[in-house]
Short mmCIF file of C-alpha atoms (C1' of nucleotides) in Angstrom, two decimals:
data_model
loop_
_atom_site.label_atom_id
_atom_site.label_comp_id
_atom_site.label_asym_id
_atom_site.label_seq_id
_atom_site.Cartn_x
_atom_site.Cartn_y
_atom_site.Cartn_z
CA MET A 1 21.91 -6.56 -26.85
CA GLU A 2 19.16 -7.40 -24.25
CA HIS A 3 19.66 -6.32 -21.11
CA ASN A 4 22.62 -5.05 -19.71
CA ARG A 5 22.50 -7.44 -17.03
CA PRO A 6 24.97 -5.49 -13.40
CA ALA A 7 26.82 -8.31 -12.35
CA ASN A 8 25.39 -10.57 -10.31
CA TYR A 9 27.98 -10.62 -7.28
CA ALA A 10 27.65 -14.27 -5.24
CA THR A 11 26.26 -12.71 -1.97
CA ARG A 12 25.69 -14.07 1.15
CA GLN A 13 22.80 -12.42 1.21
CA GLY A 14 21.15 -13.67 -2.03
CA LYS A 15 21.91 -16.85 -1.46
CA ARG A 16 19.84 -16.77 1.82
CA ILE A 17 17.53 -15.72 0.05
CA LEU A 18 16.84 -18.23 -2.47
CA ASP A 19 17.84 -20.90 -0.19
CA TYR A 20 15.25 -19.79 1.48
CA LEU A 21 12.43 -19.79 -0.70
CA GLU A 22 13.92 -23.20 -2.25
CA SER A 23 13.02 -24.42 1.48
CA LEU A 24 8.98 -23.55 1.35
CA SER A 25 8.38 -26.44 -0.57
CA GLY A 26 5.97 -24.31 -2.98
CA ARG A 27 4.66 -22.00 -0.75
CA HIS A 28 4.61 -18.73 -1.17
CA VAL A 29 5.36 -16.14 1.11
CA THR A 30 5.51 -11.97 0.89
CA VAL A 31 8.77 -9.46 1.62
CA ASN A 32 7.76 -8.80 4.97
CA GLU A 33 7.53 -12.51 6.16
CA ALA A 34 10.88 -13.29 4.71
CA ALA A 35 12.23 -9.73 6.60
CA ARG A 36 10.47 -11.39 9.82
CA TYR A 37 12.06 -14.95 9.16
CA PHE A 38 15.54 -13.38 8.63
CA ALA A 39 15.72 -11.49 11.88
CA ASP A 40 14.75 -14.40 13.96
CA GLU A 41 17.25 -16.03 12.25
CA GLY A 42 19.57 -14.16 13.60
CA SER A 43 21.68 -11.49 11.69
CA GLY A 44 18.70 -9.99 9.10
CA ILE A 45 18.41 -8.98 5.89
CA GLY A 46 17.33 -5.51 5.14
CA GLN A 47 14.23 -5.41 3.75
CA THR A 48 15.59 -3.47 0.55
CA THR A 49 17.85 -5.89 -0.75
CA ILE A 50 15.14 -8.98 0.23
CA TYR A 51 12.98 -6.32 -2.52
CA ARG A 52 15.60 -6.21 -4.80
CA HIS A 53 16.26 -9.85 -4.45
CA LEU A 54 13.14 -11.03 -5.18
CA GLU A 55 12.56 -8.48 -8.13
CA LYS A 56 15.41 -10.14 -9.70
CA LEU A 57 14.66 -13.57 -9.45
CA ALA A 58 11.45 -12.75 -10.76
CA GLY A 59 12.76 -10.96 -13.82
CA GLU A 60 15.01 -13.92 -14.45
CA GLY A 61 11.91 -16.35 -13.67
CA ARG A 62 13.50 -18.42 -11.26
CA ILE A 63 10.37 -17.44 -8.96
CA ARG A 64 7.17 -16.34 -9.70
CA LYS A 65 5.01 -12.96 -8.07
CA TYR A 66 2.13 -12.87 -7.46
CA VAL A 67 0.35 -9.76 -7.37
CA LEU A 68 -3.14 -10.36 -5.50
CA SER A 69 -5.36 -7.36 -5.25
CA GLU A 70 -5.77 -8.40 -1.72
CA GLY A 71 -3.84 -8.26 1.00
CA LYS A 72 -1.89 -5.84 -0.87
CA SER A 73 1.67 -7.10 -0.52
CA ALA A 74 3.33 -8.96 -3.23
CA CYS A 75 3.88 -12.80 -2.86
CA TYR A 76 7.09 -15.10 -4.09
CA GLN A 77 7.11 -18.84 -4.88
CA TYR A 78 10.28 -20.75 -5.86
CA ILE A 79 9.76 -22.47 -9.26
CA GLU A 80 10.73 -26.34 -9.04
CA ASP A 81 12.57 -27.38 -11.26
CA ASP A 82 10.42 -30.17 -11.90
CA ALA A 83 7.68 -28.22 -13.60
CA GLU A 84 5.48 -29.96 -12.71
CA CYS A 85 2.82 -27.97 -10.71
CA ARG A 86 3.22 -24.40 -11.03
CA GLU A 87 1.34 -21.79 -11.25
CA HIS A 88 -1.78 -22.20 -9.28
CA PHE A 89 -5.09 -20.18 -9.47
CA HIS A 90 -6.71 -18.61 -5.88
CA LEU A 91 -9.87 -18.52 -4.65
CA LYS A 92 -11.15 -16.20 -1.99
CA CYS A 93 -13.79 -16.72 0.30
CA GLU A 94 -15.48 -13.32 0.41
CA GLU A 95 -16.85 -13.96 3.98
CA CYS A 96 -14.06 -15.74 6.30
CA GLY A 97 -11.12 -14.31 3.83
CA THR A 98 -9.81 -17.78 3.27
CA LEU A 99 -7.67 -17.79 0.20
CA ILE A 100 -7.44 -21.52 -1.02
CA HIS A 101 -4.80 -22.33 -3.43
CA LEU A 102 -6.11 -24.35 -6.10
CA GLU A 103 -3.53 -27.08 -8.07
CA CYS A 104 -2.89 -27.51 -11.67
CA ASP A 105 -5.54 -29.46 -13.59
CA VAL A 106 -8.42 -27.29 -13.29
CA LEU A 107 -6.26 -24.45 -14.01
CA ASN A 108 -4.98 -25.77 -17.20
CA LYS A 109 -8.31 -27.04 -18.20
CA ILE A 110 -9.27 -23.56 -17.75
CA ARG A 111 -6.85 -21.75 -19.50
CA ARG A 112 -6.83 -24.05 -22.21
CA HIS A 113 -10.04 -23.67 -22.99
CA ILE A 114 -10.13 -19.72 -22.93
CA PHE A 115 -7.26 -19.47 -24.69
CA LYS A 116 -7.76 -21.48 -27.80
CA GLU A 117 -11.48 -20.72 -27.66
CA HIS A 118 -11.47 -17.19 -26.66
CA ARG A 119 -7.92 -15.91 -27.54
CA PHE A 120 -7.45 -14.87 -24.04
CA ARG A 121 -4.27 -15.60 -22.05
CA ILE A 122 -4.93 -15.85 -18.65
CA ASN A 123 -2.96 -14.21 -15.88
CA ALA A 124 -3.04 -16.64 -13.18
CA LEU A 125 -0.38 -14.65 -11.23
CA LYS A 126 -2.72 -12.34 -10.57
CA THR A 127 -6.33 -13.73 -11.17
CA VAL A 128 -8.54 -14.75 -7.90
CA PHE A 129 -11.63 -16.19 -8.44
CA TYR A 130 -14.25 -14.72 -5.29
CA GLY A 131 -17.23 -16.50 -3.67
CA ARG A 132 -17.67 -18.78 -0.42
CA CYS A 133 -15.88 -21.63 0.23
CA GLY A 134 -17.00 -24.83 2.04
CA ASN A 135 -17.25 -24.24 5.47
CA CYS A 136 -19.13 -20.68 5.18
CA ILE A 137 -21.70 -22.32 2.70
CA GLY A 138 -24.30 -22.96 4.39
CA LYS A 139 -23.81 -21.01 7.32
CA ASP A 140 -26.02 -18.33 6.59
CA GLU A 141 -27.26 -16.78 2.99
CA THR A 142 -26.60 -13.61 3.40
CA MET B 1 -30.48 -12.15 11.06
CA GLU B 2 -28.00 -12.58 8.22
CA HIS B 3 -25.59 -9.34 8.37
CA ASN B 4 -26.68 -6.21 10.28
CA ARG B 5 -26.35 -4.00 7.07
CA PRO B 6 -25.60 -0.67 8.21
CA ALA B 7 -28.28 1.41 7.32
CA ASN B 8 -28.23 2.92 4.33
CA TYR B 9 -28.67 6.70 4.36
CA ALA B 10 -29.72 7.86 1.06
CA THR B 11 -27.35 10.62 1.20
CA ARG B 12 -26.05 13.25 -1.90
CA GLN B 13 -22.92 12.17 -1.64
CA GLY B 14 -24.19 8.88 -2.06
CA LYS B 15 -25.93 9.51 -4.99
CA ARG B 16 -23.58 11.70 -6.60
CA ILE B 17 -21.14 9.16 -6.76
CA LEU B 18 -23.70 6.40 -7.98
CA ASP B 19 -24.88 8.49 -10.43
CA TYR B 20 -21.59 9.80 -11.68
CA LEU B 21 -20.61 5.86 -12.26
CA GLU B 22 -23.46 4.97 -14.16
CA SER B 23 -22.96 8.45 -16.34
CA LEU B 24 -19.68 7.05 -17.68
CA SER B 25 -21.34 5.00 -20.14
CA GLY B 26 -18.80 1.33 -19.41
CA ARG B 27 -15.74 3.49 -18.34
CA HIS B 28 -13.95 3.04 -15.10
CA VAL B 29 -12.43 5.63 -13.14
CA THR B 30 -10.04 5.62 -9.94
CA VAL B 31 -10.69 7.16 -6.68
CA ASN B 32 -8.27 9.83 -7.40
CA GLU B 33 -10.13 10.72 -10.60
CA ALA B 34 -13.92 10.72 -9.14
CA ALA B 35 -12.07 13.38 -6.59
CA ARG B 36 -10.81 15.24 -9.24
CA TYR B 37 -14.38 15.00 -10.94
CA PHE B 38 -16.41 16.61 -8.22
CA ALA B 39 -14.00 19.10 -7.40
CA ASP B 40 -13.78 20.37 -10.58
CA GLU B 41 -18.22 20.25 -10.35
CA GLY B 42 -18.16 22.41 -7.57
CA SER B 43 -19.11 20.78 -4.36
CA GLY B 44 -16.24 18.18 -3.45
CA ILE B 45 -16.54 15.42 -1.51
CA GLY B 46 -14.17 13.80 0.66
CA GLN B 47 -12.18 11.12 -0.80
CA THR B 48 -12.42 9.40 2.08
CA THR B 49 -16.46 9.63 1.52
CA ILE B 50 -15.65 8.18 -1.97
CA TYR B 51 -13.53 5.44 -1.41
CA ARG B 52 -16.06 3.78 1.40
CA HIS B 53 -18.78 3.92 -0.98
CA LEU B 54 -17.13 2.23 -4.20
CA GLU B 55 -16.01 -0.35 -1.75
CA LYS B 56 -19.40 -1.03 -0.55
CA LEU B 57 -20.82 -0.72 -3.91
CA ALA B 58 -18.26 -2.92 -4.94
CA GLY B 59 -19.29 -5.10 -1.82
CA GLU B 60 -22.79 -5.02 -3.14
CA GLY B 61 -22.18 -6.10 -6.89
CA ARG B 62 -23.36 -3.06 -7.41
CA ILE B 63 -20.14 -2.03 -9.52
CA ARG B 64 -16.84 -3.91 -10.22
CA LYS B 65 -13.37 -2.94 -8.95
CA TYR B 66 -10.26 -3.63 -11.05
CA VAL B 67 -7.28 -3.55 -9.58
CA LEU B 68 -4.87 -3.17 -12.84
CA SER B 69 -1.72 -2.25 -12.57
CA GLU B 70 0.31 -3.22 -9.45
CA GLY B 71 0.77 -1.22 -6.82
CA LYS B 72 -1.68 1.84 -8.32
CA SER B 73 -4.88 2.66 -7.59
CA ALA B 74 -7.90 0.79 -8.28
CA CYS B 75 -10.74 1.22 -10.69
CA TYR B 76 -14.62 1.47 -10.56
CA GLN B 77 -16.71 0.66 -13.25
CA TYR B 78 -21.05 0.98 -12.73
CA ILE B 79 -22.73 -2.70 -13.92
CA GLU B 80 -25.44 -2.49 -16.13
CA ASP B 81 -28.63 -3.37 -15.08
CA ASP B 82 -29.33 -5.87 -17.53
CA ALA B 83 -29.50 -9.62 -15.30
CA GLU B 84 -27.52 -11.10 -18.06
CA CYS B 85 -24.36 -9.33 -16.68
CA ARG B 86 -24.25 -10.76 -14.20
CA GLU B 87 -24.16 -14.53 -15.13
CA HIS B 88 -21.27 -14.70 -16.74
CA PHE B 89 -17.59 -14.29 -16.35
CA HIS B 90 -15.54 -11.56 -17.11
CA LEU B 91 -11.81 -11.15 -19.06
CA LYS B 92 -9.77 -7.95 -18.73
CA CYS B 93 -6.79 -7.35 -21.01
CA GLU B 94 -4.23 -6.31 -18.71
CA GLU B 95 -3.14 -4.40 -21.65
CA CYS B 96 -5.49 -2.30 -23.17
CA GLY B 97 -8.26 -2.54 -20.81
CA THR B 98 -10.87 -4.03 -22.44
CA LEU B 99 -13.03 -6.12 -20.63
CA ILE B 100 -14.71 -9.29 -22.38
CA HIS B 101 -17.46 -10.80 -21.34
CA LEU B 102 -17.45 -14.13 -21.53
CA GLU B 103 -20.96 -16.18 -21.49
CA CYS B 104 -19.31 -19.85 -22.12
CA ASP B 105 -20.47 -23.66 -21.03
CA VAL B 106 -17.19 -24.79 -20.66
CA LEU B 107 -17.05 -22.23 -17.86
CA ASN B 108 -19.83 -22.93 -16.05
CA LYS B 109 -18.59 -26.54 -16.08
CA ILE B 110 -15.37 -25.65 -14.84
CA ARG B 111 -17.41 -23.66 -11.81
CA ARG B 112 -19.42 -26.54 -11.28
CA HIS B 113 -16.28 -28.93 -11.10
CA ILE B 114 -15.08 -26.64 -8.72
CA PHE B 115 -18.03 -26.13 -6.49
CA LYS B 116 -18.72 -30.35 -6.26
CA GLU B 117 -14.70 -31.01 -6.15
CA HIS B 118 -13.16 -28.26 -3.91
CA ARG B 119 -16.17 -26.94 -2.16
CA PHE B 120 -16.13 -23.92 -3.45
CA ARG B 121 -18.85 -21.50 -5.09
CA ILE B 122 -17.65 -19.35 -7.19
CA ASN B 123 -19.37 -15.59 -7.40
CA ALA B 124 -19.20 -14.58 -11.18
CA LEU B 125 -19.96 -11.18 -10.65
CA LYS B 126 -17.17 -10.58 -8.47
CA THR B 127 -14.49 -12.61 -10.48
CA VAL B 128 -12.46 -10.92 -12.85
CA PHE B 129 -10.05 -12.97 -14.81
CA TYR B 130 -6.76 -10.67 -15.66
CA GLY B 131 -4.96 -11.74 -18.63
CA ARG B 132 -4.17 -10.25 -22.43
CA CYS B 133 -6.41 -10.21 -25.33
CA GLY B 134 -6.24 -11.89 -28.84
CA ASN B 135 -5.26 -8.48 -29.79
CA CYS B 136 -2.92 -7.83 -27.71
CA ILE B 137 -1.12 -10.95 -27.44
CA GLY B 138 2.11 -11.23 -29.92
CA LYS B 139 2.42 -7.23 -29.85
CA ASP B 140 5.59 -7.47 -27.24
CA GLU B 141 6.57 -9.81 -24.85
CA THR B 142 7.15 -7.50 -21.65
"C1'" DT C 1 41.01 -1.52 -6.44
"C1'" DT C 2 36.59 -1.03 -9.15
"C1'" DG C 3 32.22 -0.98 -8.54
"C1'" DC C 4 27.99 -3.68 -7.40
"C1'" DG C 5 25.38 -5.24 -3.57
"C1'" DT C 6 23.20 -3.87 1.41
"C1'" DG C 7 20.81 -1.49 4.46
"C1'" DC C 8 19.14 2.59 6.78
"C1'" DA C 9 16.40 6.11 6.11
"C1'" DA C 10 13.37 8.91 3.82
"C1'" DA C 11 10.22 10.09 0.32
"C1'" DG C 12 5.95 8.39 -2.70
"C1'" DG C 13 1.39 6.92 -3.37
"C1'" DT C 14 -2.46 4.56 -2.11
"C1'" DT C 15 -6.26 3.32 1.16
"C1'" DT C 16 -7.87 3.35 6.16
"C1'" DT C 17 -8.95 4.93 11.18
"C1'" DG C 18 -10.30 8.24 14.28
"C1'" DC C 19 -12.85 11.71 16.09
"C1'" DA C 20 -15.83 15.38 15.83
"C1'" DT C 21 -19.53 17.12 13.12
"C1'" DG C 22 -23.29 16.86 9.81
"C1'" DG C 23 -27.38 14.81 7.84
"C1'" DC C 24 -31.08 11.66 7.12
"C1'" DA C 25 -34.84 8.81 9.06
"C1'" DT D 1 -33.78 12.76 18.63
"C1'" DG D 2 -31.03 9.08 17.08
"C1'" DC D 3 -27.55 7.02 14.32
"C1'" DC D 4 -25.10 6.84 10.72
"C1'" DA D 5 -22.20 9.51 6.85
"C1'" DT D 6 -19.32 12.55 6.16
"C1'" DG D 7 -14.71 14.46 5.77
"C1'" DC D 8 -10.21 16.49 7.75
"C1'" DA D 9 -6.04 14.80 9.38
"C1'" DA D 10 -3.14 11.38 10.43
"C1'" DA D 11 -2.07 6.45 10.51
"C1'" DA D 12 -1.07 2.39 8.35
"C1'" DC D 13 1.02 0.26 4.33
"C1'" DC D 14 3.44 -1.19 0.61
"C1'" DT D 15 7.49 -0.08 -2.20
"C1'" DT D 16 10.59 2.84 -4.15
"C1'" DT D 17 14.96 6.05 -4.11
"C1'" DG D 18 18.78 8.26 -2.10
"C1'" DC D 19 23.25 7.64 -0.52
"C1'" DA D 20 27.56 6.03 2.42
"C1'" DC D 21 29.53 1.85 3.72
"C1'" DG D 22 31.22 -2.62 2.66
"C1'" DC D 23 32.30 -6.68 0.30
"C1'" DA D 24 32.85 -9.73 -4.46
"C1'" DA D 25 36.06 -9.87 -8.05
#
DNA sequence: TTGCGTGCAAAGGTTTTGCATGGCA
DNA sequence: TGCCATGCAAAACCTTTGCACGCAA
């Protein structure tokens, strides 16, 4: 016996939440953004409910949860079925605060190398590279 | 003029905080632990002040800030003076807390790649890779 | 009908902010 | 003396929990 899975009723809210994430084509959102979206749509969904669904979906591996120390609130992202581009790293500019999403190939190189050569499995859901983005490089040298 | 650096008065609190971190020989502490320490010592230091100093020191690269378990409080750790520590990357195991110093050409290659191709200059001093170390991989799958 | 799902309100915990006062330069 | 630093209290945030009611099965 693994988990004692609750029951998993197919509720209106559950469907809307999953549909919403699926419709974002890879972008990730916070609970707050989602709540605002549903509120604007008309019939909102309680934030408690959103939290519970996102946690459950993340636990099931249907969506991905990013916990970046910045900004505080967690982000959730739908996982495409085709599995090509998945997790990405985040680059955070220390100067302007921009968060850059760094896709795939480099990520996998870094991750594979560190795993094979250094016996360390990187958690991209949490790791953030700090530095300066192109726009801020050259502005001044602080 | 670059930044308008506040002023940096040498205050009693500032000295005690830095001394305390330095005295921990590598261990890291939360704001709460630090506050409790100073309280026990006799004349406590306001937690607001502790927050402000730790944030500043982390921003200056004098100490490192970790955000280990989600939702929990951040940890801060003194960075040894030896300049080597500033050049390489750090891997932090989310499970056992071990900090690994990674000196590796491949990583520098990747860093160069990210700079050239993605126009982002990584600050190795502030960047920490989170994940699981070799010892903890395989223990369980949480 | 049964019992999970929902959502409001409140709790819990960390970090930030407002503001009067203290202390360094 | 001029300002920054301090620290109390309160606010701001994110997330979780308690609980009564609603709704899927």
